[in-house]
Short mmCIF file of C-alpha atoms and ligand atoms in Angstrom, two decimals:
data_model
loop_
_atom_site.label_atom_id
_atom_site.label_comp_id
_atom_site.label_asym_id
_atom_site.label_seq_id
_atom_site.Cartn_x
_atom_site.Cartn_y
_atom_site.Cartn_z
CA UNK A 30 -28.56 -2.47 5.78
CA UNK A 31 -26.96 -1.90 9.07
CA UNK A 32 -23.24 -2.41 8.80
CA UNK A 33 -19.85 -2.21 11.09
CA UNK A 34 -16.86 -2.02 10.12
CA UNK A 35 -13.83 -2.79 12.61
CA UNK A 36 -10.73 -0.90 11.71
CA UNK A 37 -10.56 2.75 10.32
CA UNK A 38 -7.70 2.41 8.30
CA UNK A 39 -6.57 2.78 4.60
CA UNK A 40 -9.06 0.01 4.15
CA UNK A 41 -11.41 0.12 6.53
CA UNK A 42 -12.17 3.55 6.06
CA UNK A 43 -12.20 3.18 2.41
CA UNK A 44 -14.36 0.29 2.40
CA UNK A 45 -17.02 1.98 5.21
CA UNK A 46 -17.66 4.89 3.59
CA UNK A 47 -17.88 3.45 -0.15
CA UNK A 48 -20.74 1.41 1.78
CA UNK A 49 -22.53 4.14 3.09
CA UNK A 50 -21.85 6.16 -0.47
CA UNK A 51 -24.17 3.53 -1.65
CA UNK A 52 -27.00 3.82 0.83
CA UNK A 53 -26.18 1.89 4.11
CA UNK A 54 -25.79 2.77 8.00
CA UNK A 55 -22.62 2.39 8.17
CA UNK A 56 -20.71 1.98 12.21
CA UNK A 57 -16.71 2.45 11.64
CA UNK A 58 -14.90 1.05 14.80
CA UNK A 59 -11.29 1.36 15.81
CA UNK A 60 -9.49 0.62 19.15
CA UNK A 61 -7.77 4.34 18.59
CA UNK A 62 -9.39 7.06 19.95
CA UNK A 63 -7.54 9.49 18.54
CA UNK A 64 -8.47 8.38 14.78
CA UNK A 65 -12.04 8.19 16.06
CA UNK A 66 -12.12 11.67 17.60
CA UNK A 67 -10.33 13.20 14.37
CA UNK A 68 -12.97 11.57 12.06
CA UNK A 69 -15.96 12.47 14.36
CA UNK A 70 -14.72 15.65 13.58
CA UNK A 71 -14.73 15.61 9.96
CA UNK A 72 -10.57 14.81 9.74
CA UNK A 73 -9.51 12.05 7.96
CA UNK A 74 -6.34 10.77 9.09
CA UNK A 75 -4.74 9.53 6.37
CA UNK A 76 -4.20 10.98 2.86
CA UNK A 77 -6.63 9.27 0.40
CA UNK A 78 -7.77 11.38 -3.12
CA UNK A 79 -11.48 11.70 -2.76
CA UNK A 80 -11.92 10.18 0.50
CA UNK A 81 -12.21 13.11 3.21
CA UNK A 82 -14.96 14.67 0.81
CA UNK A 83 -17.00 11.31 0.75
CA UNK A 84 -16.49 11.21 4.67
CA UNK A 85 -17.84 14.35 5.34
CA UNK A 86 -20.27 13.83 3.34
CA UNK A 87 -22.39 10.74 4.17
CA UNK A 88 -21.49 11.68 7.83
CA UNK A 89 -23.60 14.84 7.52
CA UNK A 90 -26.09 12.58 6.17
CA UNK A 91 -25.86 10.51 9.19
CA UNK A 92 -25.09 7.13 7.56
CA UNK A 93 -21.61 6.97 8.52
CA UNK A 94 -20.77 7.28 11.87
CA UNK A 95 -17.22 6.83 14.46
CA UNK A 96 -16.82 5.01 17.38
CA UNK A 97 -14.71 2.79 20.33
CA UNK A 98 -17.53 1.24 20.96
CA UNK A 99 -17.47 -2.49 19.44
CA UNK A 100 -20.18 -3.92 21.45
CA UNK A 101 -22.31 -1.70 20.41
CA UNK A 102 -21.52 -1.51 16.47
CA UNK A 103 -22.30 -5.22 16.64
CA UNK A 104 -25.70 -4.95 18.43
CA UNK A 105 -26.90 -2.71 15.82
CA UNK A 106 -25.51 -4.20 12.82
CA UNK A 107 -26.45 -7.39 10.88
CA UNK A 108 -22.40 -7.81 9.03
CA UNK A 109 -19.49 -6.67 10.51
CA UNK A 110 -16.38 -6.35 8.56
CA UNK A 111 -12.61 -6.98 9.54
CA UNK A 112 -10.78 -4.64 8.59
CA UNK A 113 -8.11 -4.76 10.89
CA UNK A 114 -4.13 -4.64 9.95
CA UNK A 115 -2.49 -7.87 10.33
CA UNK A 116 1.18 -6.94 10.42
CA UNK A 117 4.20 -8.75 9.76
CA UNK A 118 5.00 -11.93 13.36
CA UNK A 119 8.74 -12.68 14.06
CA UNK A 120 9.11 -15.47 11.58
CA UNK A 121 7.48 -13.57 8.67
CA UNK A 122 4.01 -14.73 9.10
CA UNK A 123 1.07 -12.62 9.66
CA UNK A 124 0.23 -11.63 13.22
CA UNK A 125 -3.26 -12.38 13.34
CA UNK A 126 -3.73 -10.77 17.28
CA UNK A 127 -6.02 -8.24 16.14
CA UNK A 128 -8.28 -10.20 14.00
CA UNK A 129 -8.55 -12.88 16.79
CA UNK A 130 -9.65 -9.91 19.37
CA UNK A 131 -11.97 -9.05 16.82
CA UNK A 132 -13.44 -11.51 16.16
CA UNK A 133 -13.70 -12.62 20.10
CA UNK A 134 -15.07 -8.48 20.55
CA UNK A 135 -17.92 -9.72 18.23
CA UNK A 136 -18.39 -12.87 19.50
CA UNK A 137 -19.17 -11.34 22.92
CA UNK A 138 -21.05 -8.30 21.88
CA UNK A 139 -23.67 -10.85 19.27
CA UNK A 140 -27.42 -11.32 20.58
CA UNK A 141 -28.19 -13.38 17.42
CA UNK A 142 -27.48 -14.30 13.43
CA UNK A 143 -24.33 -12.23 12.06
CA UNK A 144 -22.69 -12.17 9.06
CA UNK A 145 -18.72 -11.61 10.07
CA UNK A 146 -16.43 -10.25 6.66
CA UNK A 147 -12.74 -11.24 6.56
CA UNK A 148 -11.62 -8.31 4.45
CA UNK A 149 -7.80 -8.08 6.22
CA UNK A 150 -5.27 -10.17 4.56
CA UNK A 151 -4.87 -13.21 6.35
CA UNK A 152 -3.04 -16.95 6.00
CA UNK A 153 -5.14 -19.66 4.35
CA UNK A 154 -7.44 -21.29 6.96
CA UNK A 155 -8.11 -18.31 8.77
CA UNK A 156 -11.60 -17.87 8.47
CA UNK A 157 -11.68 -21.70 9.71
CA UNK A 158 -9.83 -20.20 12.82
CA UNK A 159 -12.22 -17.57 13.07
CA UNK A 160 -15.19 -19.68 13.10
CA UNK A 161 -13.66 -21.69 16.24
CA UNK A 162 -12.82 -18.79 17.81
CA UNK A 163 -16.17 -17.30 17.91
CA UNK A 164 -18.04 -20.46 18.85
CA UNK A 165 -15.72 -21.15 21.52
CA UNK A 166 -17.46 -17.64 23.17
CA UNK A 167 -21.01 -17.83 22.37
CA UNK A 168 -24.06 -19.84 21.01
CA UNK A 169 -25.80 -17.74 18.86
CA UNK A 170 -25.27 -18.79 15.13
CA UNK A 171 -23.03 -16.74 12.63
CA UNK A 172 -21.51 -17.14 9.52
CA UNK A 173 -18.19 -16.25 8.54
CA UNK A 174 -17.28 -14.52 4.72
CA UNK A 175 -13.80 -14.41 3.43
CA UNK A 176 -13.90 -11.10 1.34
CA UNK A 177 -10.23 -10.03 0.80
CA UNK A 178 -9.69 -6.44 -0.62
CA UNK A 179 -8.15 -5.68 -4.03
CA UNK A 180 -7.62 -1.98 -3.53
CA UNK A 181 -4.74 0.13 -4.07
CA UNK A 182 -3.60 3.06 -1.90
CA UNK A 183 -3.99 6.05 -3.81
CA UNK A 184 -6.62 5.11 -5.79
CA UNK A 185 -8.84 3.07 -2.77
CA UNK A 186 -11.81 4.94 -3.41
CA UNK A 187 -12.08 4.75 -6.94
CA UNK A 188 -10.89 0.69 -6.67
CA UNK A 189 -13.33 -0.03 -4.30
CA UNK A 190 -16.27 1.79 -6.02
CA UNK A 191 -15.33 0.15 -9.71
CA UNK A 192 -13.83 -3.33 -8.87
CA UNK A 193 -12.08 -5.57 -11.24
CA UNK A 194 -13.75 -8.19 -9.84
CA UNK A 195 -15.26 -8.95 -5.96
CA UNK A 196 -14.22 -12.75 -3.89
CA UNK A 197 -16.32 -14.14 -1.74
CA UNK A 198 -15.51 -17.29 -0.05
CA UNK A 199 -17.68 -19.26 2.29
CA UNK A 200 -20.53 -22.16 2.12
CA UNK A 201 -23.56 -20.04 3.68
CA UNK A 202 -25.55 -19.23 0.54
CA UNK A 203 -27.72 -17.20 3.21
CA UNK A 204 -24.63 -15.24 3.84
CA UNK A 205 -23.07 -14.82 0.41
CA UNK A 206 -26.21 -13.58 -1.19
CA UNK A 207 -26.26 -11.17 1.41
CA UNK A 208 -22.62 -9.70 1.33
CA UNK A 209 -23.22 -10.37 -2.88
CA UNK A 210 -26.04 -7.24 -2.21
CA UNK A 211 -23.65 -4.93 -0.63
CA UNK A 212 -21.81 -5.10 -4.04
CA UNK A 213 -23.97 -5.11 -6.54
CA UNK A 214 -23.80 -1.23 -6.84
CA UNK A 215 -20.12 -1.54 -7.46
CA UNK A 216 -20.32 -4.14 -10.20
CA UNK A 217 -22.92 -2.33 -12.26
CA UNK A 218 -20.34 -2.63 -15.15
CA UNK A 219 -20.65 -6.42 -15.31
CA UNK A 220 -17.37 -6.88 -13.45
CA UNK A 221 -18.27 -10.29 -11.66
CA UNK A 222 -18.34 -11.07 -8.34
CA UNK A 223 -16.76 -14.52 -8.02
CA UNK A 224 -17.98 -16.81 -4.91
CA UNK A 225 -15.80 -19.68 -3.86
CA UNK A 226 -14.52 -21.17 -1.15
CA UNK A 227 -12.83 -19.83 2.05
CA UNK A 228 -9.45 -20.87 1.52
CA UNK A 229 -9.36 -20.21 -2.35
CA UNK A 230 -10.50 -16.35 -1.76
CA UNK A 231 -7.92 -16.58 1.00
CA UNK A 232 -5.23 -17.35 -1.40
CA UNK A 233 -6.26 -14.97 -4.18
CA UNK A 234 -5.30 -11.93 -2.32
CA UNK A 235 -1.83 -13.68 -1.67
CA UNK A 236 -1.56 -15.11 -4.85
CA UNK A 237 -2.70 -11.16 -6.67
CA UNK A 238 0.05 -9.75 -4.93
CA UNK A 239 3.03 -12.52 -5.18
CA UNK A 240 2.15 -11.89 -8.82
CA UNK A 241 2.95 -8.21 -8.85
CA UNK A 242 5.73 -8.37 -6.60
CA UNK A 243 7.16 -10.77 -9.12
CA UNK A 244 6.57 -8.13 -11.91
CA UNK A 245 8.70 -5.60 -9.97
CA UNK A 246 11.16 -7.81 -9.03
CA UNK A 247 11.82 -9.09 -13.08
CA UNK A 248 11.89 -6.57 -14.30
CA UNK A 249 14.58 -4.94 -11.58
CA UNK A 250 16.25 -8.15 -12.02
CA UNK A 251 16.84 -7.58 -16.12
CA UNK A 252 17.45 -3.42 -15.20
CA UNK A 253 20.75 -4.86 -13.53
CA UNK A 254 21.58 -7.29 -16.72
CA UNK A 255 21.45 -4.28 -18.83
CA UNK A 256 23.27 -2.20 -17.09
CA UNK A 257 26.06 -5.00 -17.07
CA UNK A 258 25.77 -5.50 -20.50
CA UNK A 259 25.04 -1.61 -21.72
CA UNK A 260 21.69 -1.76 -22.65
CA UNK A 261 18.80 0.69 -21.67
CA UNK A 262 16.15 -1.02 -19.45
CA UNK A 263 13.90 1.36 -20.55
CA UNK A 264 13.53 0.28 -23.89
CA UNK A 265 13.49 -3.02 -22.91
CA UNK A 266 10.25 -2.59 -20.92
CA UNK A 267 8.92 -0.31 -23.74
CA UNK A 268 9.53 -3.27 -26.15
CA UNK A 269 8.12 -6.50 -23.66
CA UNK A 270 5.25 -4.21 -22.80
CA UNK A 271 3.77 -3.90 -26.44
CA UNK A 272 3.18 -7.98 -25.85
CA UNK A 273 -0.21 -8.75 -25.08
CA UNK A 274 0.73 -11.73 -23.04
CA UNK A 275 3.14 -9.55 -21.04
CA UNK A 276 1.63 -5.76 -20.99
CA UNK A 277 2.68 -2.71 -19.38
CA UNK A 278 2.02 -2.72 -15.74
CA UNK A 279 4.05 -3.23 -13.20
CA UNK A 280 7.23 -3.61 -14.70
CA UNK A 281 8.75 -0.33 -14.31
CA UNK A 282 12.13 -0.69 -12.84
CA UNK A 283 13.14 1.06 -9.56
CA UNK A 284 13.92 1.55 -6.27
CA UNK A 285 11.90 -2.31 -5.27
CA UNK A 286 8.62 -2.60 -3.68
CA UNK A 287 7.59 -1.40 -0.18
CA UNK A 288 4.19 -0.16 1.00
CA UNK A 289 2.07 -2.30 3.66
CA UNK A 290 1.30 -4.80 1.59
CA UNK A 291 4.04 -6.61 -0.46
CA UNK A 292 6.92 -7.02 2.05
CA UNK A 293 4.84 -8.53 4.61
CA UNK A 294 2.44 -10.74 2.16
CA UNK A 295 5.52 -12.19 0.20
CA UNK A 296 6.68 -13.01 3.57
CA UNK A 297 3.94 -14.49 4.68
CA UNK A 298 3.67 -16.64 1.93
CA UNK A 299 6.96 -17.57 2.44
CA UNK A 300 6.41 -18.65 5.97
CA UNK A 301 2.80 -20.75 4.82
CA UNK A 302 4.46 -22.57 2.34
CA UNK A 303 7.49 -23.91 4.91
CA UNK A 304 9.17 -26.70 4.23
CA UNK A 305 6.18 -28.61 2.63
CA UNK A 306 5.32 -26.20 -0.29
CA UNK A 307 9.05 -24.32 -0.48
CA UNK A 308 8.19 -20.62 -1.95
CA UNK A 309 11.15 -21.13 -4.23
CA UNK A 310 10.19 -18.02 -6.31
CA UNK A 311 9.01 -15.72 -3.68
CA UNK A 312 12.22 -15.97 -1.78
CA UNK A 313 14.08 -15.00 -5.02
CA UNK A 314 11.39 -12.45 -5.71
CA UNK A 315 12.05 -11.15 -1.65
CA UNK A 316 15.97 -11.02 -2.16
CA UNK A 317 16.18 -9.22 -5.34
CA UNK A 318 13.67 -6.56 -3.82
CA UNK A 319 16.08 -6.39 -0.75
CA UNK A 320 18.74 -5.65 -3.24
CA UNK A 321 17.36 -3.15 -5.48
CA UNK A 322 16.61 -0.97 -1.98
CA UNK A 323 20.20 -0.64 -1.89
CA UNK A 324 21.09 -0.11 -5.75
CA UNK A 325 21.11 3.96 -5.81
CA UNK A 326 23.23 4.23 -2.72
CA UNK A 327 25.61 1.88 -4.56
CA UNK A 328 25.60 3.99 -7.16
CA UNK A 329 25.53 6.91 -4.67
CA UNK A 330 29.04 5.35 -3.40
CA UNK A 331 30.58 4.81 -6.69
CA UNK A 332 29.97 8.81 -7.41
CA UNK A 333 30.95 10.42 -4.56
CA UNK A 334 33.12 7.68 -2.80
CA UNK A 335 32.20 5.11 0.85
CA UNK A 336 32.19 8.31 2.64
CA UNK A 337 29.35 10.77 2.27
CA UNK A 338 30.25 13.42 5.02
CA UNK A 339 30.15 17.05 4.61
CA UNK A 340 27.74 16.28 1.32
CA UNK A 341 24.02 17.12 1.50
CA UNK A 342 21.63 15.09 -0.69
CA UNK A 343 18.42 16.47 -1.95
CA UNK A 344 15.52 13.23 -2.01
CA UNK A 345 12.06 13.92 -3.77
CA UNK A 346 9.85 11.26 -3.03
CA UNK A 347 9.27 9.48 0.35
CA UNK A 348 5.75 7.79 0.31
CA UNK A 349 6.50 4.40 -1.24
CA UNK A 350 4.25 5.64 -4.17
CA UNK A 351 2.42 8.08 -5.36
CA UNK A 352 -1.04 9.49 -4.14
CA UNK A 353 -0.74 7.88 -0.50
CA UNK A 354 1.11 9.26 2.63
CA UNK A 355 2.04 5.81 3.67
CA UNK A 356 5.69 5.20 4.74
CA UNK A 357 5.43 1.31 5.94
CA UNK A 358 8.20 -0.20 4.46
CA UNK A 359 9.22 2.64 1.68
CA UNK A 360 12.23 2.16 0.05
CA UNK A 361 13.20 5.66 0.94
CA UNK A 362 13.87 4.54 4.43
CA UNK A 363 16.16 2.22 3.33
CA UNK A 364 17.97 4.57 1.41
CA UNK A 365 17.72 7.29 3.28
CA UNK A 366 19.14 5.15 6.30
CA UNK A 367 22.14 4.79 4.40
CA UNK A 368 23.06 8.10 3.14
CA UNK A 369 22.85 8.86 6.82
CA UNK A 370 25.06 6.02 7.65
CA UNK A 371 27.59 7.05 5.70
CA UNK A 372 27.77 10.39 7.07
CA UNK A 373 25.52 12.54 4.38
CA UNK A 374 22.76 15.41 5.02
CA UNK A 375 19.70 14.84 3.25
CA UNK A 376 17.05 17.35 2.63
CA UNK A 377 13.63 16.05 1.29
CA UNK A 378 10.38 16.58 -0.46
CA UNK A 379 7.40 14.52 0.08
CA UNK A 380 3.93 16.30 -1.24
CA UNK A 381 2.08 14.00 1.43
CA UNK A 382 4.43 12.37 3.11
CA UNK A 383 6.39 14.89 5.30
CA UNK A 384 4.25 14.02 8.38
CA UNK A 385 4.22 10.32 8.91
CA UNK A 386 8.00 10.71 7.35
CA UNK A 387 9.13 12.99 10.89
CA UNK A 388 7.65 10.09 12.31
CA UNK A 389 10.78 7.57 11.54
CA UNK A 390 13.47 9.96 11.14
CA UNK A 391 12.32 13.12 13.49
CA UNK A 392 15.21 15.93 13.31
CA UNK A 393 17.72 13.31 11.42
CA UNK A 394 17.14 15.30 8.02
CA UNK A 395 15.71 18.01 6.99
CA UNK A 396 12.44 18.70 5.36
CA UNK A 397 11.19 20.99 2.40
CA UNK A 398 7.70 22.40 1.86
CA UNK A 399 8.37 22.53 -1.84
CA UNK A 400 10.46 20.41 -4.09
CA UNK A 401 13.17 23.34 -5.40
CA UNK A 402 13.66 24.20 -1.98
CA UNK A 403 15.04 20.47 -1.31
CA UNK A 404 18.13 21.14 -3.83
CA UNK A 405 20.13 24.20 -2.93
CA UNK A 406 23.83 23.45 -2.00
CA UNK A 407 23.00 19.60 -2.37
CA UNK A 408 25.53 17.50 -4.50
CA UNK A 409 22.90 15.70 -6.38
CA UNK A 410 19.21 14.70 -6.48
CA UNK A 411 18.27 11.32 -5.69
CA UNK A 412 14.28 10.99 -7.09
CA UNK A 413 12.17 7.94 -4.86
CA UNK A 414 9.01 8.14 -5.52
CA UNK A 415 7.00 8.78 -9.18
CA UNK A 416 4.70 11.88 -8.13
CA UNK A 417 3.05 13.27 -11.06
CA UNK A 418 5.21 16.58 -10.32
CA UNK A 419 8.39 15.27 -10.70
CA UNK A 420 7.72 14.07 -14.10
CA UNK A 421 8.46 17.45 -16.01
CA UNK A 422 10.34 19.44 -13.89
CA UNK A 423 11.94 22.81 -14.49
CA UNK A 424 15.90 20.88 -15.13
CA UNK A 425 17.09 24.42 -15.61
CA UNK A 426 16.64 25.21 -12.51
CA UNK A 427 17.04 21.85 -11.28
CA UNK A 428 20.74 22.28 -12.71
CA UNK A 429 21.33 25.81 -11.61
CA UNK A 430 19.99 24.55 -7.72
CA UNK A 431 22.55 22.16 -7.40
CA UNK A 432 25.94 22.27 -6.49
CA UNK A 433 26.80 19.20 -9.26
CA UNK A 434 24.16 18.47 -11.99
CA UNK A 435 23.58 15.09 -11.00
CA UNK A 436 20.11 12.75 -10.45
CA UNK A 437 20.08 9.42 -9.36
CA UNK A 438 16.39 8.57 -10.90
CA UNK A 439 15.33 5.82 -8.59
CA UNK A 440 11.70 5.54 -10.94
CA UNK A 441 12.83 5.65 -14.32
CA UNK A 442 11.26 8.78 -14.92
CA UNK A 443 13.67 10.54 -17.05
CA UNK A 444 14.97 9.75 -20.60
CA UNK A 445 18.55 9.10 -20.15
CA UNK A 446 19.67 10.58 -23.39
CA UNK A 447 17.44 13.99 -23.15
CA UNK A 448 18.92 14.47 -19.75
CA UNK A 449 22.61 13.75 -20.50
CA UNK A 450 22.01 16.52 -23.39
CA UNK A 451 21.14 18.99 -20.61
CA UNK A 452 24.98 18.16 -19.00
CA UNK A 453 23.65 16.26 -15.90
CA UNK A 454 25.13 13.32 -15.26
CA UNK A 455 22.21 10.87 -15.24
CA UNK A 456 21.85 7.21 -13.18
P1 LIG B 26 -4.21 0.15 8.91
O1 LIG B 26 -3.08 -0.09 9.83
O2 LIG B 26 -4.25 1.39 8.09
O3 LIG B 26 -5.58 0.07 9.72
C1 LIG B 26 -5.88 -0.92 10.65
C2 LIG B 26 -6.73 -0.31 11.74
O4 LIG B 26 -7.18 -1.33 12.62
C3 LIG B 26 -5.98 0.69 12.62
O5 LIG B 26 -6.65 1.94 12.61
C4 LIG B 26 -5.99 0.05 14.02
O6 LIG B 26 -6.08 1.00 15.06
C5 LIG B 26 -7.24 -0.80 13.93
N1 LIG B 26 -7.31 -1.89 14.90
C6 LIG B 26 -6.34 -2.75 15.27
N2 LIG B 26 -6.82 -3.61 16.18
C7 LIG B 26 -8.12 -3.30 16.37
C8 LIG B 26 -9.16 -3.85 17.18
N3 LIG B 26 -8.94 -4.89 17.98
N4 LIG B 26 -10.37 -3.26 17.13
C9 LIG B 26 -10.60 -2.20 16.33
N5 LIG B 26 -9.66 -1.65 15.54
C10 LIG B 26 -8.44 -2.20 15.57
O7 LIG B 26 -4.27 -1.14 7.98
P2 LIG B 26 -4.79 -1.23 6.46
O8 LIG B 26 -3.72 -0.76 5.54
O9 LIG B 26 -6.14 -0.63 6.39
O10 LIG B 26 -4.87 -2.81 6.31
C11 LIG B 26 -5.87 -3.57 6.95
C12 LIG B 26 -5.86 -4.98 6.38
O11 LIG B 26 -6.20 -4.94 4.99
C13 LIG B 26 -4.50 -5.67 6.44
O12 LIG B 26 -4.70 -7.05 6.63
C14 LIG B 26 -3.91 -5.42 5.06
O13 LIG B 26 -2.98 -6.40 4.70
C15 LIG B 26 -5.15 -5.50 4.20
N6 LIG B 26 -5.08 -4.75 2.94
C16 LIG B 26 -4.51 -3.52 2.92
C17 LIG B 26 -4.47 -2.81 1.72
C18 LIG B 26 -3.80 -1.47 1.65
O14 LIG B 26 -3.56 -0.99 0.54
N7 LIG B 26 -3.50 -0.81 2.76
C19 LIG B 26 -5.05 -3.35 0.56
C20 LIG B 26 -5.66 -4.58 0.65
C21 LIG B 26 -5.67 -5.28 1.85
#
């Protein structure tokens, strides 16, 4: 089938090529030229495991292909996804410009039947909105497919490929059973592919990730009872996890949630719920996530005093997780505003995230190509981010590096009690 996809990015991309991997003509189309002209050339802009590979790949076999040019994407395909980012609006709710020139960009370029794909995140009643938006600008029929996306940065490829489950929302049976095709490769497994609605699949994405927002924020919420009370949060979660009804993911404590995703769908929610349907628990969730940003500078401050100056601090971990370059909303840039505020040097190791990093904080800090080379002459380590590599480090070294033997552990990474042994002080 003969497919566009509108908006190269982390999802986009992902969701583009996984589509030609499994046999279509694939047209990705983004408004920047620069992404297009990197990926025409075999670059992919963004750090994704797997992806670049895949890209070159089904390029060379001419399935996948880059362009500026909507119109003519749309001419040649029969269902064009939306893929495009739908940031964070002034009040908290999702800016929805770019899906609305989307959709009008199709709604100009269409000669007859398409299938249009909602796979951005967008408020309840937005494919509704679509569908008046389109027929306000031309005659031809269409139907519209709410399809939000499930994957997760860092493992997009493999996500989208093997899918817990697919949504589809809509009443065109024409048009389901057709975008129900696309996915049958990736459900081979028996995952299901659940059809429903508009406004129901609309809600699932929000409702998937208010969930594990809410993980992150509980279990952040009981790290700071324990440390009140004196116990260890990380036997806590060892001991909640083993329950079936609970499990073990998402409930590490930390630094709080960031990443394009969470901060700007909680608010969102937030903002569609009003005054009528009062997110009681999301705002809660929201505030203790603001909090926890600030927790290791607090603790930081309560080392080494209100005033940082004439102290360097070495950071390992900038992406706001592992196996993704993405910076939107990290927690690091919360803390790493501070220890600049209060008059500290810090000098940081990202493995991926060094370039879009320069990108918020240009010259402001400093930047190592390798993670030892972060720590000499800094008076402690301050760890943001849980890449594999920072797991079992060398904290010998670590120790001899720096000019105290202290870590501020902002992933729970380390065992306190194996750490203290090795004489660093340990938060
Ligand atoms: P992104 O910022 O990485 O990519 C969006 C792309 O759309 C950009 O390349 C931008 O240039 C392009 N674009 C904007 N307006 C355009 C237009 N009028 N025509 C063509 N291209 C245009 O965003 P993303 O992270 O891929 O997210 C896209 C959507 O998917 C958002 O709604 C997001 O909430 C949702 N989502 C993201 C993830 C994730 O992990 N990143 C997961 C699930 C859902």
């Amino acid at each position: 089938m003969n497919l566009a996809v509108v908006g190269t990015g982390y999802v986009g991309l992902v969701a583009g090529t996984c589509f030609a991997e499994s046999g279509n003509d694939v047209t990705c189309v983004d408004i920047d030229e620069r992404k297009i002209s990197m990926l025409k050339k075999g670059t992919v802009p963004i750090y994704e495991p797997g992806l670049e590979e895949m890209v070159r790949r089904n390029a060379a076999e001419q399935r996948l292909s880059f362009t500026t040019d909507l119109d003519g994407a749309v001419k040649k395909s029969s269902v064009i996804f939306i893929a495009v980012g739908t940031p964070q609006g002034p009040n908290g709710d999702a800016n929805l410009d770019h899906v609305r020139a989307t959709a009008m960009g199709i709604a100009k370029a269409m000669d007859s039947f398409r299938i249009i794909v909602t796979k951005s995140t967008v408020p309840v009643g937005t494919a509704d909105r679509i569908r008046q938006w389109i027929t306000e600008e031309t005659s031809h029929p269409f139907a519209v497919i709410s399809n939000p996306e499930f994957l997760k940065e860092g493992a997009a490829v493999e996500d989208f490929m093997k899918p817990d489950r697919v949504v589809l929302g809509g009443d065109n049976s024409e048009a389901l059973e057709a975008v129900k095709e696309l996915y049958e490769p990736f459900v081979r497994t028996g995952n299901p592919i659940l059809v429903m609605d508009s406004r129901s699949a609309e809600m699932s994405k929000y409702a998937a990730n208010a969930m594990l927002a809410t993980k992150i924020s509980f279990i952040n919420e009981i790290s700071r009872l324990c440390e009140t009370k004196g116990a260890d949060v990380g036997e806590v979660r060892r001991a909640i996890a083993l329950d079936r009804r609970i499990g073990p993911h998402f409930i590490f404590p930390g630094v709080g949630y960031g990443g394009s995703c969470f901060p700007k769908d909680i608010r969102a929610m937030i903002s569609m719920g009003g005054d009528e349907a009062e997110m009681v628990l999301l705002k809660a969730v929201e505030q203790v996530n603001q909090r926890q940003k600030g927790i290791l500078v607090e603790k930081v401050n309560r080392h080494f005093g209100a005033d940082l100056s004439g102290l360097t601090f070495a950071v390992w971990g900038l992406a706001f997780k592992p196996r993704t370059d993405d910076m939107r909303d990290a927690p690091s840039i919360t803390v790493i505003e501070a220890l600049l505020e209060a008059g500290a040097k810090v000098h940081a190791f990202d493995p991926e995230a060094t370039n879009e990093a320069k990108k918020i904080f240009g010259e402001r800090i400093q930047y190592a190509s390798r993670n030892y080379e972060a720590l000499p002459g800094a008076a402690a380590l301050l760890v943001l981010t849980e890449w594999n590599e920072f797991r079992r480090p060398d904290f010998l070294r670590i120790k001899q590096l720096l000019k105290q033997p202290v870590i501020f552990d902002g992933r729970e990474l380390y065992v306190p009690l194996d750490i203290r042994k090795l004489g660093f002080q340990y938060y």
